[in-house]
Short mmCIF file of C-alpha atoms and ligand atoms in Angstrom, two decimals:
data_model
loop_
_atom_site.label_atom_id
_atom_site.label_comp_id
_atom_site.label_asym_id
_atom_site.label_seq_id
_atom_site.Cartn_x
_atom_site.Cartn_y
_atom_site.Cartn_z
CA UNK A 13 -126.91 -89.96 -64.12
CA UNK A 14 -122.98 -90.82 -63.20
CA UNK A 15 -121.71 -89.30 -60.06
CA UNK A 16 -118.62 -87.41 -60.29
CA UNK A 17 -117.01 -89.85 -57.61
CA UNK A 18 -113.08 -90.15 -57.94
CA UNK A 19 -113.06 -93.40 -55.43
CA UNK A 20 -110.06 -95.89 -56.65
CA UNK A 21 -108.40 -93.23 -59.10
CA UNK A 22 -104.95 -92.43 -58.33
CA UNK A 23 -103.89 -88.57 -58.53
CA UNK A 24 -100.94 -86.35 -58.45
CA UNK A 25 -100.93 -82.89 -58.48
CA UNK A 26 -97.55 -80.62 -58.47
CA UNK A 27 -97.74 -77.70 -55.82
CA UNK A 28 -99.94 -78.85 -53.21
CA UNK A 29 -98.60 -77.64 -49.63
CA UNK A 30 -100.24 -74.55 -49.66
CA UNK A 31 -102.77 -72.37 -51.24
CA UNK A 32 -104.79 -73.14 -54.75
CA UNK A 33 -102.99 -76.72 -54.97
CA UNK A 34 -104.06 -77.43 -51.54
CA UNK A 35 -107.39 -76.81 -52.30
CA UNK A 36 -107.25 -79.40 -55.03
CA UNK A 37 -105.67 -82.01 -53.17
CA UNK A 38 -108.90 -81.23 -50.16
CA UNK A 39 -111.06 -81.28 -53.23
CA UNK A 40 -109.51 -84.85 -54.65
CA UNK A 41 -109.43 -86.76 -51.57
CA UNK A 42 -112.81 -85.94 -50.70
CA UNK A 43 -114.22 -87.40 -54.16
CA UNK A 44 -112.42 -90.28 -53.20
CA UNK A 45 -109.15 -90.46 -54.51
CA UNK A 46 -105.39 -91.40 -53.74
CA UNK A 47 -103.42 -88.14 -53.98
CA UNK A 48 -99.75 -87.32 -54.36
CA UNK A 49 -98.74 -84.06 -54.42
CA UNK A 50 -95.56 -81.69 -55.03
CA UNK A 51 -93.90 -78.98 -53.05
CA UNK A 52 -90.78 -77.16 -53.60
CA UNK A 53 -89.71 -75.83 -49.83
CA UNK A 54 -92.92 -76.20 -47.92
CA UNK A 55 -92.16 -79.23 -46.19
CA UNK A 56 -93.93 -78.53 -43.18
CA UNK A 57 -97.16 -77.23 -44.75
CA UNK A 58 -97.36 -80.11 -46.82
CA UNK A 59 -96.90 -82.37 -43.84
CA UNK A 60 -99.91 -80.51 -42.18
CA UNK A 61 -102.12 -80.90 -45.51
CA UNK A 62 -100.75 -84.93 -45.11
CA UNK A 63 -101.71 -85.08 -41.70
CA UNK A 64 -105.04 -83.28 -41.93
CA UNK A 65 -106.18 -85.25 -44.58
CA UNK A 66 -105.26 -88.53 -43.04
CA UNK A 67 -106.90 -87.98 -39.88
CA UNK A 68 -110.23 -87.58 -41.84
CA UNK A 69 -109.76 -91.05 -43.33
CA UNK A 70 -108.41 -89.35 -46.86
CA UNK A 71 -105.51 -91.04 -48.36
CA UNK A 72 -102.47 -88.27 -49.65
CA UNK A 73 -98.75 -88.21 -49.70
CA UNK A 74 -96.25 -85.76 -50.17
CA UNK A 75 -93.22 -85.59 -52.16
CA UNK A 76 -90.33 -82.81 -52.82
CA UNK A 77 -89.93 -82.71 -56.53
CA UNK A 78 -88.87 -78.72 -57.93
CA UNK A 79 -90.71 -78.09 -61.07
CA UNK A 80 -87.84 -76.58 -62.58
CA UNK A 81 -86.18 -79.78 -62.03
CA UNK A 82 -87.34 -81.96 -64.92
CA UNK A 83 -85.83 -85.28 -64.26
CA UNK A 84 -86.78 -84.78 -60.26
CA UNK A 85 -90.44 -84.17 -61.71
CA UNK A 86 -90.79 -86.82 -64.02
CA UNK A 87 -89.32 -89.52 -61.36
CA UNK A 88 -91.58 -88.52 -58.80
CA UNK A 89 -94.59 -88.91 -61.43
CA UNK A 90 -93.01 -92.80 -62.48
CA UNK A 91 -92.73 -93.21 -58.70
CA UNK A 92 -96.78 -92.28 -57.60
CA UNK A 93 -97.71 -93.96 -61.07
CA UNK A 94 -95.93 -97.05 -59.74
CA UNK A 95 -96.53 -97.00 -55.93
CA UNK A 96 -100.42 -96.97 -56.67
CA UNK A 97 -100.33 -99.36 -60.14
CA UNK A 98 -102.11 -96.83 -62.06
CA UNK A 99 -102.58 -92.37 -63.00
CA UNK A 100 -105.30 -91.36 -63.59
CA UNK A 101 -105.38 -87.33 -62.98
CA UNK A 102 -102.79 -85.17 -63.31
CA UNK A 103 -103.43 -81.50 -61.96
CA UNK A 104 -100.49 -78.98 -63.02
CA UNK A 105 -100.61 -76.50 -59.72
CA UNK A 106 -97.28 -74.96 -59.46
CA UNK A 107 -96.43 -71.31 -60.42
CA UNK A 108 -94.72 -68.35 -59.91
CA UNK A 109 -95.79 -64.92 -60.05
CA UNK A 110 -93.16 -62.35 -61.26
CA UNK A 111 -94.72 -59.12 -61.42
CA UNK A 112 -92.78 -56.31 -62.28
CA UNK A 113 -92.93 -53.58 -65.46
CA UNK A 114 -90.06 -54.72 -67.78
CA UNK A 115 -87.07 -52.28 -66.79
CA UNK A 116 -87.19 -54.68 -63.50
CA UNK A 117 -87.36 -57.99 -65.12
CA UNK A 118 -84.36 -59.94 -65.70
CA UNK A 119 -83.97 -62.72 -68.39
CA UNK A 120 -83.11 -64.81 -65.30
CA UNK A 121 -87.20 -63.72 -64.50
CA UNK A 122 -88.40 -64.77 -67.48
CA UNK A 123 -86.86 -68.12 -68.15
CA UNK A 124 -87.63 -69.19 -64.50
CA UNK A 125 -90.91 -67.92 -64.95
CA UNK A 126 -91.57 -70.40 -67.91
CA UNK A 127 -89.51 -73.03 -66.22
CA UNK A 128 -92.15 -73.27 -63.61
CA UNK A 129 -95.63 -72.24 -65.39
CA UNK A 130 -95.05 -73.49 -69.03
CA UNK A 131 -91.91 -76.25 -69.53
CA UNK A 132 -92.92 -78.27 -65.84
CA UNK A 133 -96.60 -78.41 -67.68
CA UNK A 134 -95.14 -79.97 -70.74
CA UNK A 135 -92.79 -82.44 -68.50
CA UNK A 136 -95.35 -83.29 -66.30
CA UNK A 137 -97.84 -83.87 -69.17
CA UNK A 138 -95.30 -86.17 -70.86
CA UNK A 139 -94.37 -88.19 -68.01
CA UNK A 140 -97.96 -88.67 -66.69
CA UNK A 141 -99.16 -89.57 -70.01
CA UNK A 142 -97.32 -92.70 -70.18
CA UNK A 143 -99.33 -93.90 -66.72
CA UNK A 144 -102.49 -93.26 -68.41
CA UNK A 145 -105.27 -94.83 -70.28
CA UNK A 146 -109.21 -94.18 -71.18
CA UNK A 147 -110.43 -92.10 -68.81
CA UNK A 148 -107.19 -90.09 -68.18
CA UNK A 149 -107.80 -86.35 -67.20
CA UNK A 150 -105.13 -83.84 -66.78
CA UNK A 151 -105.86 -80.62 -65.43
CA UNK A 152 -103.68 -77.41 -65.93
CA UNK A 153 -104.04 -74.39 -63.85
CA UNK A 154 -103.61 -70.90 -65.58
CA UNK A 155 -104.91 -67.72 -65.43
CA UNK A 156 -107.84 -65.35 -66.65
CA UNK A 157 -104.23 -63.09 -67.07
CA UNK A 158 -103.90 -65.24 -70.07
CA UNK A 159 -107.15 -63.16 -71.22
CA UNK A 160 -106.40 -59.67 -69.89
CA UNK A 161 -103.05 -58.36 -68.69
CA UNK A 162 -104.75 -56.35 -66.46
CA UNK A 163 -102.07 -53.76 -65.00
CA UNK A 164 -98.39 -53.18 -65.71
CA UNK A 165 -96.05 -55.53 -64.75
CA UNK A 166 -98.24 -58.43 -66.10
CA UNK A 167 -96.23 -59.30 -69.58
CA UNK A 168 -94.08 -62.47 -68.43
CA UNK A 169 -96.92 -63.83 -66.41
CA UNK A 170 -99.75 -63.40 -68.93
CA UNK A 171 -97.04 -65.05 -71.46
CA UNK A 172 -96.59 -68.05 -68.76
CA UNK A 173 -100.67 -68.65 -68.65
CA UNK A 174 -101.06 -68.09 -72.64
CA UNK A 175 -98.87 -70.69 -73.57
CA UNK A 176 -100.93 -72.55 -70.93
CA UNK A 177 -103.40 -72.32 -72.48
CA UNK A 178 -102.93 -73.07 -76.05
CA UNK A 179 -100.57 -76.39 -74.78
CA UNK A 180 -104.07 -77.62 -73.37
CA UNK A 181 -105.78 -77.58 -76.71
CA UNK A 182 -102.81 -79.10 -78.41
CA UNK A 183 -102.05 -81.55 -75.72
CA UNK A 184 -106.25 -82.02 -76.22
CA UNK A 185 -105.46 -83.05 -79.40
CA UNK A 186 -102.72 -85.24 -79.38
CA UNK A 187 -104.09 -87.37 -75.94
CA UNK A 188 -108.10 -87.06 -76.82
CA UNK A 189 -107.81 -90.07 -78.91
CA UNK A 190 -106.66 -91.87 -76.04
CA UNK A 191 -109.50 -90.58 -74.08
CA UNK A 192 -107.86 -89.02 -72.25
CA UNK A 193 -108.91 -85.25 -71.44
CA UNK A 194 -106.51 -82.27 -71.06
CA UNK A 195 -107.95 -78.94 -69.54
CA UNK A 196 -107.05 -75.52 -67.83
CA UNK A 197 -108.83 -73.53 -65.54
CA UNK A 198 -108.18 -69.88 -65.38
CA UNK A 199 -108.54 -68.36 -61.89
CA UNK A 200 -109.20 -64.68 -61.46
CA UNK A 201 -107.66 -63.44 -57.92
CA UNK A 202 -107.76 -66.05 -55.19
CA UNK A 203 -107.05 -65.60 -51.63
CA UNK A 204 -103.42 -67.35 -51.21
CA UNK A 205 -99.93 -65.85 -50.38
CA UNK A 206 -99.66 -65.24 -53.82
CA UNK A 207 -101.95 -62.51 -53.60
CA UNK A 208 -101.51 -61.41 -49.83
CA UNK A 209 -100.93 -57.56 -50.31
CA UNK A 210 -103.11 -57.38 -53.20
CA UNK A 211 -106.70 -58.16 -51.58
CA UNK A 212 -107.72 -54.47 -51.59
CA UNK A 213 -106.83 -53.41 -54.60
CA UNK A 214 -108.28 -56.23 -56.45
CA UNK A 215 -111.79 -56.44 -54.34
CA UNK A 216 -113.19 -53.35 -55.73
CA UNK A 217 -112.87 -55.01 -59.45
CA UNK A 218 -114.51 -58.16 -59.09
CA UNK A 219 -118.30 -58.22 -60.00
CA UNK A 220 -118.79 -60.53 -56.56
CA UNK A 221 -117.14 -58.42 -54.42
CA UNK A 222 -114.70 -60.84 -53.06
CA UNK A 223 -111.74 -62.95 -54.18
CA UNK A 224 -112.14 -66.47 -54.08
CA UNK A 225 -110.98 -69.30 -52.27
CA UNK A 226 -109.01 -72.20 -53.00
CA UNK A 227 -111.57 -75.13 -51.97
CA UNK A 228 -114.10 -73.35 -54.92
CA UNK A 229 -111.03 -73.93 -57.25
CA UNK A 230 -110.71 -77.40 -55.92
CA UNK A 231 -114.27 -78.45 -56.39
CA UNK A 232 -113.44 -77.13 -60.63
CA UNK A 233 -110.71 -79.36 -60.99
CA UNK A 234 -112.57 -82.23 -59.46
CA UNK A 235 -115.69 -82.07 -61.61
CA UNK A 236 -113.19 -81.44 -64.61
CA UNK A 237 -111.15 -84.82 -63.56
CA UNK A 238 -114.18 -86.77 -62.88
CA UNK A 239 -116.82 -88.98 -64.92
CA UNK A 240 -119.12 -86.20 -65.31
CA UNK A 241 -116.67 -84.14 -67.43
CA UNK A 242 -115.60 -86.40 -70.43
CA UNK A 243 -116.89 -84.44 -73.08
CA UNK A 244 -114.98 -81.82 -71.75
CA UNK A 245 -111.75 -81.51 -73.79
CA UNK A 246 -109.09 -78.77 -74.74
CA UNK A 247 -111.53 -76.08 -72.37
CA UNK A 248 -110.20 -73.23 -70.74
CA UNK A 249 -112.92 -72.59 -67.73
CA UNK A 250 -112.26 -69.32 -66.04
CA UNK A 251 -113.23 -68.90 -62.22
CA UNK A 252 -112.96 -65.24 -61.40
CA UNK A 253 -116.13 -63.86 -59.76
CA UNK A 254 -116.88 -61.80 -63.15
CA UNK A 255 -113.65 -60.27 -63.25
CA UNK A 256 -112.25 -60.28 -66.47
CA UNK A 257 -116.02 -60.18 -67.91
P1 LIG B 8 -98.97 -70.02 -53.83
O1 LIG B 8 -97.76 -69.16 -53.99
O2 LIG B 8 -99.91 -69.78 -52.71
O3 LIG B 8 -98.52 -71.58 -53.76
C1 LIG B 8 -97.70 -72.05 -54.78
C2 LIG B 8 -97.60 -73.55 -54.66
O4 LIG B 8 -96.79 -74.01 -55.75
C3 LIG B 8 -96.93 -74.02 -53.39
O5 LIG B 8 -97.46 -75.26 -53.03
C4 LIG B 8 -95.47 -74.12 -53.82
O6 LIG B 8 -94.69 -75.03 -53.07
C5 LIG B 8 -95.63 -74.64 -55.22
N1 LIG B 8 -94.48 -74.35 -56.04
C6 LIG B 8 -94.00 -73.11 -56.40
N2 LIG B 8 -92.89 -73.26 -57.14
C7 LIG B 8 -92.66 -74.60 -57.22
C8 LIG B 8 -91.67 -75.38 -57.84
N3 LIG B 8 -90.65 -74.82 -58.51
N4 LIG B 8 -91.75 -76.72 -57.73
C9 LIG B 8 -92.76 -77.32 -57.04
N5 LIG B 8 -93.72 -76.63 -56.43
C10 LIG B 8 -93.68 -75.29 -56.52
O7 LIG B 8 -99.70 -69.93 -55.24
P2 LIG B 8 -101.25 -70.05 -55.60
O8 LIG B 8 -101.87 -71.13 -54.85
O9 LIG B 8 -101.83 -68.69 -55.53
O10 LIG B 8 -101.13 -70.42 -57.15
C11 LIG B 8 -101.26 -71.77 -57.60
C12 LIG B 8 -101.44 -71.74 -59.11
O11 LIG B 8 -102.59 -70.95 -59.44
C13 LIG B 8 -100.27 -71.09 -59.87
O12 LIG B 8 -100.06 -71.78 -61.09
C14 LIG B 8 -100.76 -69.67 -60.13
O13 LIG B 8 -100.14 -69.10 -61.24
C15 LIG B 8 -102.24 -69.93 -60.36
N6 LIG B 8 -103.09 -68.77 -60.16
C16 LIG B 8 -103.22 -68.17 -58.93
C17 LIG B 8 -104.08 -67.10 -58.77
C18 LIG B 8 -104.30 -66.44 -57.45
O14 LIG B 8 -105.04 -65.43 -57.40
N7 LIG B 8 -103.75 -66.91 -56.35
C19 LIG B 8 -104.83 -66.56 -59.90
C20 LIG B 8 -104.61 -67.26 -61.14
C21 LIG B 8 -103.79 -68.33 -61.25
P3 LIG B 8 -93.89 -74.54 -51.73
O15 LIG B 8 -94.96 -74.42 -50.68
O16 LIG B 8 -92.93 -75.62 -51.43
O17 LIG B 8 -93.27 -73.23 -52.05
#
């Protein structure tokens, strides 16, 4: 039996100050390993996610690196990858929700929308990959809306999480014979502030009752990234309570 322990890997994961990717950052630290993470403008929640984790003997850093910002994400990849000597698990965190029918969507929506959620994946995948070697594990977060739309207003964000979702096979593909694994989970609704407004309307549609939280996300990714999961590879896990069953 091989525990699922992530002591001595090295780990950074883009969009950690705050909801889902903060949950993954709790979830990697406690297995044990050294995490960097991204924000965009949190600065002071990722401080408090630093500081939090620290004080429990955890080891984390964090770093301001946009995702739209390609060579600002790839240099603070080269810079973790370097500061600890090795990568070994990359978690792809940040997103954006635009959520409006189509008369209210802008171009400007749509290519900022796939700036974040689709090209930063790809970027961050590239760069990472460099760092790695056998036992390499890369972790995407999309969407059960890649699955089911859902409501109106979903078409840009559903298109964001599809092409999630079929880069993790291909990058599956082209990275398995390095053994390293590529993967995407697929939340349904998850209490964050990206669904503050939305708790009510969503509760009554989930087979559990409830959304979910961020640390059950976190505890995904960390199985998926760890020794346990190797045979894992090109997988799209949803984690939705039932809801798009
Ligand atoms: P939140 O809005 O709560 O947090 C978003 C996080 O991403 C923050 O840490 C934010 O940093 C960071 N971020 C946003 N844009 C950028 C950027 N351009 N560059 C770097 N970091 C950025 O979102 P969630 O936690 O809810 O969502 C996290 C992921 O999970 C997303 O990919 C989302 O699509 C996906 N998801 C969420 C679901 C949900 O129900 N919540 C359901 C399905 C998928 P900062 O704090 O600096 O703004």
């Amino acid at each position: 039996m091989i525990t699922n322990s992530l002591e001595g890997k090295s780990a950074f994961v883009t969009g950690g100050s705050r909801g889902i990717g903060a949950g993954i950052v709790r979830a990697l630290v406690a297995a044990g390993a050294n995490v960097t993470f991204t924000y965009a403008s949190s600065a002071d929640a990722a401080q408090a996610v630093v500081d939090e984790l620290r004080a429990a003997g955890g080891r984390a850093q964090a770093v301001r690196a946009d995702s739209a910002d390609a060579a600002a994400l790839t240099a603070a990849i080269d810079d973790a990858a370097r500061a600890s000597g090795r990568l070994d698990i990359l978690v792809n965190s940040a997103g954006v929700l635009h959520y409006a029918p189509l008369g209210d969507t802008s171009i400007d929506d749509f290519d900022t929308s796939f700036g974040v959620n689709v090209r930063a994946v790809f970027v961050a995948a590239k760069a990472a990959a460099k760092h790695m070697g056998e036992g390499g594990s890369i972790v995407n977060i999309g969407s059960m809306s890649a699955d089911r739309a859902g409501s109106e207003g979903a078409a840009v964000y559903s298109a964001t999480k599809g092409a999630v979702q079929a880069m993790t096979r291909g990058l599956a593909r082209d990275l398995g014979p390095r053994g390293i694994t590529v993967n995407n989970v697929q939340p349904g609704p998850i209490t964050t502030d990206m669904t503050t407004g939305f708790a009510d309307m969503l509760t009554p549609m989930i087979p559990v009752g409830r959304l979910g939280n961020p640390d059950e996300v976190g505890a995904l990714v960390a199985y998926l990234a760890g020794p346990n999961a190797r045979y894992i590879n090109g997988a799209s896990v949803t984690i939705d309570g039932g809801f798009v069953s």
